[in-house]
Short mmCIF file of C-alpha atoms in Angstrom, two decimals:
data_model
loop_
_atom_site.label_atom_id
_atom_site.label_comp_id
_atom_site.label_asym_id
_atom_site.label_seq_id
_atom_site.Cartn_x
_atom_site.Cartn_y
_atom_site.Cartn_z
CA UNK A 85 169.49 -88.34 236.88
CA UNK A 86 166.28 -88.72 238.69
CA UNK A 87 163.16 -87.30 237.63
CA UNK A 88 160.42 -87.65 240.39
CA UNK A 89 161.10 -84.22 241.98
CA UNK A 90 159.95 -82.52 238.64
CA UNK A 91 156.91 -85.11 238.56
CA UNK A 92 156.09 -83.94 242.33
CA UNK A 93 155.90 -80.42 242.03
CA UNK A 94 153.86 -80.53 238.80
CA UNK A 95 151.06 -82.53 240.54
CA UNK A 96 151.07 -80.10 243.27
CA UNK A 97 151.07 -77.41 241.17
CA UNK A 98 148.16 -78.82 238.94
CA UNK A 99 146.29 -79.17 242.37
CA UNK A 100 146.97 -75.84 243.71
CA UNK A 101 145.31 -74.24 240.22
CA UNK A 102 142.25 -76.92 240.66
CA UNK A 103 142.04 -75.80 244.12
CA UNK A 104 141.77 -72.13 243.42
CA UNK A 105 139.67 -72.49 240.46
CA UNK A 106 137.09 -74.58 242.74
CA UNK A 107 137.72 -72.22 245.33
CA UNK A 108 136.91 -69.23 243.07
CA UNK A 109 133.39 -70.78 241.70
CA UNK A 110 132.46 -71.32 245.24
CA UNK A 111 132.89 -67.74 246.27
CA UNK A 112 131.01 -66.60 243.47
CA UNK A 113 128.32 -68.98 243.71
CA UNK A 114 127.97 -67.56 247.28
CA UNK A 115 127.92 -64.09 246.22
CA UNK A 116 125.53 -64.63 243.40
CA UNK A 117 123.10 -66.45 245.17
CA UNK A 118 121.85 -63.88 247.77
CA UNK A 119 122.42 -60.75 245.83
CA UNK A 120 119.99 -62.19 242.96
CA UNK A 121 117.23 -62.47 246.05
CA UNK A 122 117.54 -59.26 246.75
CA UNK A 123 116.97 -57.24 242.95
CA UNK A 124 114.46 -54.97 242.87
CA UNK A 125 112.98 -53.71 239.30
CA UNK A 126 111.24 -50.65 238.67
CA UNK A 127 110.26 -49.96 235.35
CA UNK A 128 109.09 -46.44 234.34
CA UNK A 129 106.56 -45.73 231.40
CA UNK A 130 106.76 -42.80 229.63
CA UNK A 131 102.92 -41.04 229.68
CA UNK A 132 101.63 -39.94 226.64
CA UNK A 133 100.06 -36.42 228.03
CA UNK A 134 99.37 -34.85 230.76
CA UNK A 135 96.56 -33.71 232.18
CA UNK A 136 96.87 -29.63 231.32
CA UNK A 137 97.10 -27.39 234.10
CA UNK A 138 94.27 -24.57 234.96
CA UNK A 139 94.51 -21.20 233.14
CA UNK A 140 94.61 -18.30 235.64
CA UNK A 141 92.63 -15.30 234.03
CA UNK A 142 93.79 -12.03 234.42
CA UNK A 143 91.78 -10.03 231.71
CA UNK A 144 88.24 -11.68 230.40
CA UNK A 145 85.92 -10.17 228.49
CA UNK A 146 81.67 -10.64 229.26
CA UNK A 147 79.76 -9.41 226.59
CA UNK A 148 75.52 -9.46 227.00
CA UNK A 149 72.58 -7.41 225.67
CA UNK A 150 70.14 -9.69 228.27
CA UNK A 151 67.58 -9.58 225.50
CA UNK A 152 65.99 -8.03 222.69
CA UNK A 153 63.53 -5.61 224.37
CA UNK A 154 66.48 -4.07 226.52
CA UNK A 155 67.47 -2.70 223.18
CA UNK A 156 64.34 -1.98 221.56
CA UNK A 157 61.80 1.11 221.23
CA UNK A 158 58.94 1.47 223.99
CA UNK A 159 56.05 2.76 224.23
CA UNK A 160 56.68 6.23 226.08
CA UNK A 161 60.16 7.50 226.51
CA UNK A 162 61.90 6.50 223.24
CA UNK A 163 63.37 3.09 223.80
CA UNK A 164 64.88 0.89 226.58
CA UNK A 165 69.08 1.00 226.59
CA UNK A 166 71.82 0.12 228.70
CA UNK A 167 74.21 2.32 230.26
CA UNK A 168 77.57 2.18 231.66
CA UNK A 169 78.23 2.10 235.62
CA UNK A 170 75.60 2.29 238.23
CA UNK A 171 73.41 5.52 237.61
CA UNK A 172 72.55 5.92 241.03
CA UNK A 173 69.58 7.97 242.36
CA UNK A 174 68.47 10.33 239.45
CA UNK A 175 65.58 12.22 242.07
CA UNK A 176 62.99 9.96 240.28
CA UNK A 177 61.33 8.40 237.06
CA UNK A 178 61.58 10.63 234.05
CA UNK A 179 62.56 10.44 230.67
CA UNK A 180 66.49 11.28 230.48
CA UNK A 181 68.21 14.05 228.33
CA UNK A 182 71.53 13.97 227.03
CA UNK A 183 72.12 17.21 229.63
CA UNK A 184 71.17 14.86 232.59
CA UNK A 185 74.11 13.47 232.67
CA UNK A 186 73.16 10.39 233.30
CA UNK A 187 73.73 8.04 230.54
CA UNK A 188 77.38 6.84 230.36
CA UNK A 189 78.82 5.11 227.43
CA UNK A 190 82.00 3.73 229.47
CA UNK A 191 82.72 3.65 233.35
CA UNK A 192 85.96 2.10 234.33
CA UNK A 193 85.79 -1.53 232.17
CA UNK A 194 82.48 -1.34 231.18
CA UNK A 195 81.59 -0.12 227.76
CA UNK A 196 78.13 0.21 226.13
CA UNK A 197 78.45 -0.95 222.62
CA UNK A 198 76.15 -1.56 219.94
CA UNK A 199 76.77 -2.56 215.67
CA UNK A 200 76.80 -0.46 213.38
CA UNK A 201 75.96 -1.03 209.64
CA UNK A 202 79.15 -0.53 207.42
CA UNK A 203 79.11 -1.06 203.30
CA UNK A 204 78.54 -4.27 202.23
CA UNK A 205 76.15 -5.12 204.28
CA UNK A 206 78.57 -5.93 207.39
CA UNK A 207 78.23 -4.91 210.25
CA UNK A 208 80.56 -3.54 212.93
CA UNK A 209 80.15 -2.85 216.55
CA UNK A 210 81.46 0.59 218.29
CA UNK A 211 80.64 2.49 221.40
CA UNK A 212 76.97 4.15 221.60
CA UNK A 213 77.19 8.02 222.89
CA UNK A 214 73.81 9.58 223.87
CA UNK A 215 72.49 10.12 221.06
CA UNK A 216 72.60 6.73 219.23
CA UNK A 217 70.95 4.51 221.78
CA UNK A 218 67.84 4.37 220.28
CA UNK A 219 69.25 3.94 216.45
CA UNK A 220 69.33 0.65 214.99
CA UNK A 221 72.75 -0.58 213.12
CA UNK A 222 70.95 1.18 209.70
CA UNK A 223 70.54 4.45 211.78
CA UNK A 224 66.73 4.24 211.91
CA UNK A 225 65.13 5.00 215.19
CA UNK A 226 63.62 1.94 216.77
CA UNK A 227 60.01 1.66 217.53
CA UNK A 228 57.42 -0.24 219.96
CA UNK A 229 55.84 -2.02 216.56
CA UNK A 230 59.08 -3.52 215.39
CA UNK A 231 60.88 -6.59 216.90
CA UNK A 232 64.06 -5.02 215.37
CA UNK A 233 66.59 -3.94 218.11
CA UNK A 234 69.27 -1.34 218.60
CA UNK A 235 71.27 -4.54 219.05
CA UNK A 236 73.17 -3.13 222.18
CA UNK A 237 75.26 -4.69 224.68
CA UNK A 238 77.19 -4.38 227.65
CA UNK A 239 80.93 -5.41 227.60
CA UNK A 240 83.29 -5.85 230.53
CA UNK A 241 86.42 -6.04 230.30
CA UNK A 242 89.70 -7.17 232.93
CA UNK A 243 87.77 -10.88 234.45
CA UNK A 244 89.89 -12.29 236.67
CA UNK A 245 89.69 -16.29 237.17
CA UNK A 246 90.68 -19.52 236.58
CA UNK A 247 90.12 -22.15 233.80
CA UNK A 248 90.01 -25.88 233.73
CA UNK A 249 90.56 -26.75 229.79
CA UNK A 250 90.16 -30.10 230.64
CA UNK A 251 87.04 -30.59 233.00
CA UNK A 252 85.52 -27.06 231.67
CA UNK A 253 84.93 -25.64 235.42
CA UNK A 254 85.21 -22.18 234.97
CA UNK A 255 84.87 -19.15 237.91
CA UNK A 256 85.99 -15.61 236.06
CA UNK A 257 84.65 -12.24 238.65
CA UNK A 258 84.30 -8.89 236.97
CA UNK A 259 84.22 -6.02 238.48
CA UNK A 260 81.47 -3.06 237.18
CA UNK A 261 78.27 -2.03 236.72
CA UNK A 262 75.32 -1.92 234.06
CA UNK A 263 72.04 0.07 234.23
CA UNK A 264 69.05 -0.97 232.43
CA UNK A 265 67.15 1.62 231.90
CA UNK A 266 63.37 1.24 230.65
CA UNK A 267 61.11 3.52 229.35
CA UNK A 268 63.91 6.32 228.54
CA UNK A 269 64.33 6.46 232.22
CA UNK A 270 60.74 6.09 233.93
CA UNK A 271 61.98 2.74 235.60
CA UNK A 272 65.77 1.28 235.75
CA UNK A 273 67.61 -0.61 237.65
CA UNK A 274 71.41 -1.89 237.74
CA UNK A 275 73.64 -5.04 237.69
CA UNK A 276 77.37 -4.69 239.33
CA UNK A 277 80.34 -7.44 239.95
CA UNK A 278 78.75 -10.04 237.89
CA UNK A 279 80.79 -13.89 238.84
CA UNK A 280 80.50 -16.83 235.99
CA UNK A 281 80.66 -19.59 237.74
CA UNK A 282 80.30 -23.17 235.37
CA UNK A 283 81.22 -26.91 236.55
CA UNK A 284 80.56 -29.74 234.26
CA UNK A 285 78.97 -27.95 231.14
CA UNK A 286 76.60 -25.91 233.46
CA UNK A 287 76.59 -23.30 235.55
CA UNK A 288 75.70 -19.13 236.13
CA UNK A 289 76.04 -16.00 235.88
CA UNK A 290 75.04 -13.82 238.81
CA UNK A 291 75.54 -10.12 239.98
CA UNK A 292 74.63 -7.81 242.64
CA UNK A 293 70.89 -6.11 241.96
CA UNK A 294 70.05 -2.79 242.76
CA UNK A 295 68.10 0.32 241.64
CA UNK A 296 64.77 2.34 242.71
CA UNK A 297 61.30 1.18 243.00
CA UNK A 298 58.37 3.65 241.92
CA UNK A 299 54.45 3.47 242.16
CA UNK A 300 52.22 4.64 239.33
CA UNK A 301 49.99 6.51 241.96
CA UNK A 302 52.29 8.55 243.46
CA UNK A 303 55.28 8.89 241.43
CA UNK A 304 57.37 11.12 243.67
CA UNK A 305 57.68 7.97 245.73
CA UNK A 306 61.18 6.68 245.26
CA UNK A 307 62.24 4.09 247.09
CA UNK A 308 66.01 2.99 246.91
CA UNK A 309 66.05 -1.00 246.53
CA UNK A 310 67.97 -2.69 248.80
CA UNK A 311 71.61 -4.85 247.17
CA UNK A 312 70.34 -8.18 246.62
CA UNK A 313 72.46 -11.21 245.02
CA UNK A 314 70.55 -12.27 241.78
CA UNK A 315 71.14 -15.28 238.85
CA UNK A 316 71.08 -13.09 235.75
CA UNK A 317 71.56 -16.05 233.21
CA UNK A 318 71.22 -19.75 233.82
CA UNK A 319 73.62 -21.64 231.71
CA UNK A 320 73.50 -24.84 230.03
CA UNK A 321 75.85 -27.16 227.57
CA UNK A 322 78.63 -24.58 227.82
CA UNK A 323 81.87 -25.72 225.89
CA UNK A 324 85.32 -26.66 227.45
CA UNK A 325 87.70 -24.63 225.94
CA UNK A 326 90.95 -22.08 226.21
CA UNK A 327 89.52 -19.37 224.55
CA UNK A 328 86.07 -18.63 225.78
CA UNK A 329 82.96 -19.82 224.53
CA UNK A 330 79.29 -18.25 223.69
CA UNK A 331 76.18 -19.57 224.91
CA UNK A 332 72.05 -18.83 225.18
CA UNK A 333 71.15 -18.45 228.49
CA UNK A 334 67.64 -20.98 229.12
CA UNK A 335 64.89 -19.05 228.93
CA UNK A 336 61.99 -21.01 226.55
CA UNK A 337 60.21 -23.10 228.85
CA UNK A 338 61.50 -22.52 231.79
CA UNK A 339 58.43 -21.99 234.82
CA UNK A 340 58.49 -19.02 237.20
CA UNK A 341 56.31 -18.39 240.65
CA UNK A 342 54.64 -14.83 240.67
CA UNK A 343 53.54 -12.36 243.49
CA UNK A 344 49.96 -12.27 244.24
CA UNK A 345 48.39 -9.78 241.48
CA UNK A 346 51.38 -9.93 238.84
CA UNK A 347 49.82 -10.81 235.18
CA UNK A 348 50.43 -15.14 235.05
CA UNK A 349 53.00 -16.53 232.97
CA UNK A 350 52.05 -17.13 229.61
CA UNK A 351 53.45 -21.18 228.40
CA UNK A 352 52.90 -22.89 225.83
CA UNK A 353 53.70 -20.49 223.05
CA UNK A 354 56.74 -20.36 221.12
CA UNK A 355 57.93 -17.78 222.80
CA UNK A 356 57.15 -19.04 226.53
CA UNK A 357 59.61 -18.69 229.36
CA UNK A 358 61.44 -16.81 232.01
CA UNK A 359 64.62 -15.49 233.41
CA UNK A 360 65.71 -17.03 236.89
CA UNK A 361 63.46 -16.99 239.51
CA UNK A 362 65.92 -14.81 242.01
CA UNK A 363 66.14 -12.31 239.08
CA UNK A 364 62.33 -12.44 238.63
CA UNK A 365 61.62 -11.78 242.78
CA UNK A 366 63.92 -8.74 241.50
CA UNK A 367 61.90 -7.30 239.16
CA UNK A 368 58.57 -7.44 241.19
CA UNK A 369 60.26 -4.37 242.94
CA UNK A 370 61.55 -2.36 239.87
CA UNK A 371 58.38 -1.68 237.61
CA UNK A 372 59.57 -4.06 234.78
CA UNK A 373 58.55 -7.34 236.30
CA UNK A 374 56.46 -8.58 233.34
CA UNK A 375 59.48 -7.66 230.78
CA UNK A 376 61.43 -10.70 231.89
CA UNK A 377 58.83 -13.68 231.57
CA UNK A 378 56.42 -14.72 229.10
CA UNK A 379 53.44 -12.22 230.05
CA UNK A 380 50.95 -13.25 226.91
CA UNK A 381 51.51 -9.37 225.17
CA UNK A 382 52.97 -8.35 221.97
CA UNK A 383 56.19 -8.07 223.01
CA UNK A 384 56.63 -11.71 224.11
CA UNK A 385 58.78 -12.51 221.52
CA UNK A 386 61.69 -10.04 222.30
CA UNK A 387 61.53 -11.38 226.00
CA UNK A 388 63.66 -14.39 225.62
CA UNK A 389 67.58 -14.28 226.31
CA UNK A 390 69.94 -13.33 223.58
CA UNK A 391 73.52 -15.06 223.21
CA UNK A 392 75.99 -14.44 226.03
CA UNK A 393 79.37 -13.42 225.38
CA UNK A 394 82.91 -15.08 227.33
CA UNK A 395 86.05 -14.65 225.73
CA UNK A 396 89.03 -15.57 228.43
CA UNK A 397 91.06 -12.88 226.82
CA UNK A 398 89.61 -9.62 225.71
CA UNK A 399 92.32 -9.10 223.14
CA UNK A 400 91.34 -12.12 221.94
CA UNK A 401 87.60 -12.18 221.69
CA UNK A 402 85.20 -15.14 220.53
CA UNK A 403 83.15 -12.93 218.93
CA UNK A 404 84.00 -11.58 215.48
CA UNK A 405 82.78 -8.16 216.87
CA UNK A 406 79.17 -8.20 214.79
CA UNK A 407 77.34 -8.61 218.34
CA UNK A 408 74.08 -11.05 219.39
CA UNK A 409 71.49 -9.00 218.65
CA UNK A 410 72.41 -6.18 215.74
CA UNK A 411 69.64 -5.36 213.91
CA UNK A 412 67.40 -8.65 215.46
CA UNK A 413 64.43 -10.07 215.20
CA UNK A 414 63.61 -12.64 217.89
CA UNK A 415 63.02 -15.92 217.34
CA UNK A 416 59.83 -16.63 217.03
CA UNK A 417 60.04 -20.39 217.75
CA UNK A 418 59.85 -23.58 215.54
CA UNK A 419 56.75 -22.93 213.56
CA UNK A 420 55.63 -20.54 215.39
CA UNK A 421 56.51 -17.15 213.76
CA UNK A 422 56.03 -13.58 214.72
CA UNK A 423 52.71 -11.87 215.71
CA UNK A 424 51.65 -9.01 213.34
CA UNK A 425 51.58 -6.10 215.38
CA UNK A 426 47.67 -4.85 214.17
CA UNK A 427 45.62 -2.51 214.96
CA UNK A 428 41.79 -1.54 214.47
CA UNK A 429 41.66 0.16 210.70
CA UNK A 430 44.92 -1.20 208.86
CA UNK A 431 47.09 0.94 207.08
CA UNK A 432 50.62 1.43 207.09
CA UNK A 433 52.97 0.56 210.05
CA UNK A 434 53.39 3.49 212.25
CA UNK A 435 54.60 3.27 216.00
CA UNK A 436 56.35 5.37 218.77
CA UNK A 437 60.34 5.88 218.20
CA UNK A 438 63.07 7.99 219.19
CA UNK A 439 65.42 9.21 216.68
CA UNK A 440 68.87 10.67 218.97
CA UNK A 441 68.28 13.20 220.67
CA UNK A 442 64.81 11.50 221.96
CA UNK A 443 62.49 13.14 219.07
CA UNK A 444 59.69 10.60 218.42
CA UNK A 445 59.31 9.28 214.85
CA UNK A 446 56.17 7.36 213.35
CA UNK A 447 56.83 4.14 211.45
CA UNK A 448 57.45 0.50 212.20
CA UNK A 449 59.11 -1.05 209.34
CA UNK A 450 61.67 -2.83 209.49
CA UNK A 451 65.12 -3.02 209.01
CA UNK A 452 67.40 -4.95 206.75
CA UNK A 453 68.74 -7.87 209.17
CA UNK A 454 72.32 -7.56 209.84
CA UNK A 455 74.80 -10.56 210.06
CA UNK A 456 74.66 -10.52 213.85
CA UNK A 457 76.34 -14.18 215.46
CA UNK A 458 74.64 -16.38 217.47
CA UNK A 459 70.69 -17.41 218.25
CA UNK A 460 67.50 -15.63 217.53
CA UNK A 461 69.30 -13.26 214.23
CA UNK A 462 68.20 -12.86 210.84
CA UNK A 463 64.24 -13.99 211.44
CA UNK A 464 62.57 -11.61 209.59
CA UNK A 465 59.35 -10.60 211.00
CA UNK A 466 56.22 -11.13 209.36
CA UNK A 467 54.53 -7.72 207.42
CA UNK A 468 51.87 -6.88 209.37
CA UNK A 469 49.49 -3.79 209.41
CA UNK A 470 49.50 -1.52 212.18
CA UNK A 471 47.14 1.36 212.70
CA UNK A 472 48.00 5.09 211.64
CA UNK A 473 49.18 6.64 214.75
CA UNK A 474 49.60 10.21 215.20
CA UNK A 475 52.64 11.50 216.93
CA UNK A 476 52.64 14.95 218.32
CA UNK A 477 55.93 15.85 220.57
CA UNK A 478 55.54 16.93 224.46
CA UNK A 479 56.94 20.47 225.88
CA UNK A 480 60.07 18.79 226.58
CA UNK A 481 60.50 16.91 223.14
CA UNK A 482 59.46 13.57 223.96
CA UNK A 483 57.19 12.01 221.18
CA UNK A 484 53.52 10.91 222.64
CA UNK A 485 51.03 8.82 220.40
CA UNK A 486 47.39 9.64 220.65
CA UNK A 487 45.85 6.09 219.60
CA UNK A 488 42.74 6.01 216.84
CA UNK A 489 40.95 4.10 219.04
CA UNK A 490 40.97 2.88 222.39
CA UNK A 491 39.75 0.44 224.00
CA UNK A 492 36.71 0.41 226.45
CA UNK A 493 38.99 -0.94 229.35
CA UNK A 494 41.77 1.43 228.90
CA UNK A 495 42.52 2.41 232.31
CA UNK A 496 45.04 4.02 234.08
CA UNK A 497 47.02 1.00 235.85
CA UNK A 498 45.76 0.81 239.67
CA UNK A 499 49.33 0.18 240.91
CA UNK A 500 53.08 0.03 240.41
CA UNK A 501 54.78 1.95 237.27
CA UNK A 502 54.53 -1.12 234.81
CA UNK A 503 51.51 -2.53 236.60
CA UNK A 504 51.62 -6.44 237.77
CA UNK A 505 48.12 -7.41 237.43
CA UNK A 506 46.12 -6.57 234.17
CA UNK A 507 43.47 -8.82 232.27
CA UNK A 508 44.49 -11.77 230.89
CA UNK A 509 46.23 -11.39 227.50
CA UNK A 510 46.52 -7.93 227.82
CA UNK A 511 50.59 -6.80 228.28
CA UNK A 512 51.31 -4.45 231.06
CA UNK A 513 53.22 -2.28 228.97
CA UNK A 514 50.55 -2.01 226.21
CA UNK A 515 48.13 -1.26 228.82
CA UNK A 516 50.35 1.26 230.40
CA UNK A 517 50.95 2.67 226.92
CA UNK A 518 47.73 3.54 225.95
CA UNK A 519 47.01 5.10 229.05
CA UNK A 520 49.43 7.42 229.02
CA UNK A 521 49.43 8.36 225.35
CA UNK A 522 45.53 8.49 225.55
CA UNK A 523 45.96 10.98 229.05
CA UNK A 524 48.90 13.09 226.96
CA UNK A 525 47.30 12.80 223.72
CA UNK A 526 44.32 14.52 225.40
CA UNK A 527 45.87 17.08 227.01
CA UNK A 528 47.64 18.16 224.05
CA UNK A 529 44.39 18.28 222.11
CA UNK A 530 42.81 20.52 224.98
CA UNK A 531 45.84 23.07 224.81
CA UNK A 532 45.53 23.50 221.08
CA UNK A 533 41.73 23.17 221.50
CA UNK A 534 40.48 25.60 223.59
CA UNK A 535 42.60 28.63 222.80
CA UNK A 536 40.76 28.23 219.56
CA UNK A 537 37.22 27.60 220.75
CA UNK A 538 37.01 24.09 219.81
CA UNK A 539 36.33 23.29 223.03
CA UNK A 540 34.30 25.09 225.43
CA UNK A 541 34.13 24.96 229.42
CA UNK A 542 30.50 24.17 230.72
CA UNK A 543 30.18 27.00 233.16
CA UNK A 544 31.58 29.03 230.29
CA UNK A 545 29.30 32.03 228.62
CA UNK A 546 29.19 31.30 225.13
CA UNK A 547 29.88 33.97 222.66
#
């Protein structure tokens, strides 16, 4: 039997399988080949944060006393306070009573608030009616020869805004008013819709301005001040954060320009400085122009801003809730100290208060500091003397201070109600003081007097 057939087909078929299998490498050579041209790799890296987004504000709390002397005693009227909501036109410059009306411890989110001394030595802040706005946090009246304050503030409430956690620009508006009233109510002026606007650490904090403008020779003129857009606080190294932050607005060292007549700025004391210019220009029209620079008076020291308040969520707020300026005495500057508040004669400290209900009080000790937060707390003052100073109260209960001895130059001021232009180193205020306690002081004397013949008329017949 022949076997070639069975040799034959198992060449072919060994040739058919080579076949295919060179057939097969072929096609996939030509398939690979192009497709591995054509891969595209994208590779995706996970990031290890990102950047958070901005906080929309819906209800911020501002909290501000502007400075010590808006909170302290003066030197006619009782003491200088803030009230809630914009007072409007009161018919002129006079000392207010609680039956006015006019003082206002809330209006919508504003609420005037001040600290009040609890045991222990704490100290914790509540609303001020009427009657408290010239108490310190002990409950002692304040008073002209102290640099201790009522510690009082203004806090609003409901800021609406946004927040950049990350870059710290901040823009939060508010929507209400503050009066700040001088003199118990002889000059004031008000503050509404204040916007905080900061971008890279810096920034302000500006308001609407308005009020009435008086003149010390004719004070039935009343002239309502026009609106006017003013800086309140200049702001400087402020913090990035989600939770608010507090701050001290500049004031030391900073340079103001003047109106023609005003009393020049005072610098290079420790205490030298202004509030912004805008806010300044402001002032020259309410009376209380030289209460917001560095003037060269007494009172210098209680001129300089106090710690600003912005929590980004009143419920929530940065500050523990002792206040900025509770029972305060301002900083008196590195090595510089406090002035003593003297007076020809020595003795013990006396001054012009106003206990509650606007009843003058002498003294001028001070008070125990309290643990208020921030800048410019727990400096005690230094001791000093101040002259015995007799208080007799006024028909309608306000206390007037008929001075030992006055000076030579005492003068009734020549113009506006806190007068611009005075010799230098002499303070508007203390000017304007002794003038008017010397004037009442007087007349008090002569009603007493001559009803009992100590004093006797020169066309009168004597008996």
């Amino acid at each position: 039997m022949s076997r070639r057939p069975d040799r034959t087909r198992g060449a072919a078929a060994v040739a058919g399988l080579l076949t295919a299998t060179a057939a097969a490498a072929l096609t996939i050579g030509a398939l690979a080949t192009p497709a591995a041209a054509d891969v595209r790799l994208q590779v995706e890296i996970p990031a290890t944060g990102t950047p958070p987004e901005a906080l929309t504000i819906t209800d911020a709390q501002l909290r501000w006393g502007l400075n010590v002397e808006a909170g302290s005693g003066a030197f006619f009227g009782g003491c200088n306070f803030l009230s809630a909501g914009e007072v409007g036109d009161t018919g002129g410059g006079r000392v207010w009573s609680e039956a006015d009306g006019f003082y206002a411890t809330t209006d919508g989110a504003v609420t005037i608030e001040k600290p009040y001394a609890t045991d222990g030595g704490l100290t914790q802040r509540r609303a001020v009616p009427f009657a408290d706005r010239c108490l310190d946090p002990t409950g002692s009246p304040v008073s002209s020869s102290s640099f201790v304050g009522t510690g009082i503030e203004a806090v609003i409430d409901g800021g609406t805004g946004t927040v950049d956690p990350d870059s710290g620009d901040v823009r939060i508006e508010w929507d209400g008013g503050v009066t700040v009233v001088f003199y118990g109510g002889l000059t004031y002026w008000w503050f509404s819709d204040p916007v905080l606007e900061i971008s890279g650490g810096r920034g302000t904090l500006s308001a609407t301005a308005g009020g009435y403008g008086t003149d010390m020779e004719d004070m039935s003129r009343w002239t309502a001040l026009p609106a006017t857009r003013v800086v309140l606080a200049d702001l400087a190294d402020v913090p990035a954060t989600r939770t608010g932050f507090s701050t001290l607005p500049r004031y030391l060292g900073v340079g103001v320009t003047l109106p023609a007549g005003a009393t020049p700025q005072v610098t290079g004391t420790p205490s030298a400085g202004s509030f912004p210019q805008s806010f300044v220009d402001f002032q020259a029209q309410t009376g209380q122009l030289a209460y917001w620079y560095s003037s060269g008076g007494l009172r210098d020291p209680a001129k300089p801003a106090t710690t600003l308040y912005v929590s980004y969520d009143a419920a929530d707020p940065v500050d523990s809730g002792e206040g900025s300026s509770g029972a305060v005495r301002p900083d008196g500057g590195a090595g510089g100290g406090l002035p003593s508040l003297t007076g020809p004669g020595g003795g013990a400290g006396a001054g012009i208060g106003a206990d509650g209900d606007g009843a003058g009080t002498a003294g001028g000790g001070s008070s125990p500091s309290g643990t208020a937060n921030g800048a410019n707390r727990g400096r005690a003052a230094p001791a000093g003397p101040v002259a015995p100073t007799p208080v007799v109260a006024a028909a309608d209960g306000v206390p007037l201070a008929l001075p030992q001895v006055l000076p030579a130059e005492t003068a009734l001021p020549d113009r506006a109600l806190i007068p611009g232009g005075a010799p230098a180193g002499v303070d508007p205020a203390e000017r304007l003081a002794l003038a008017l306690t010397g004037v009442f002081g007087l007349g008090s004397l002569a009603v007493v007097g001559f009803p009992r013949g100590w004093f006797v008329l020169p066309w009168s017949r004597a008996t």
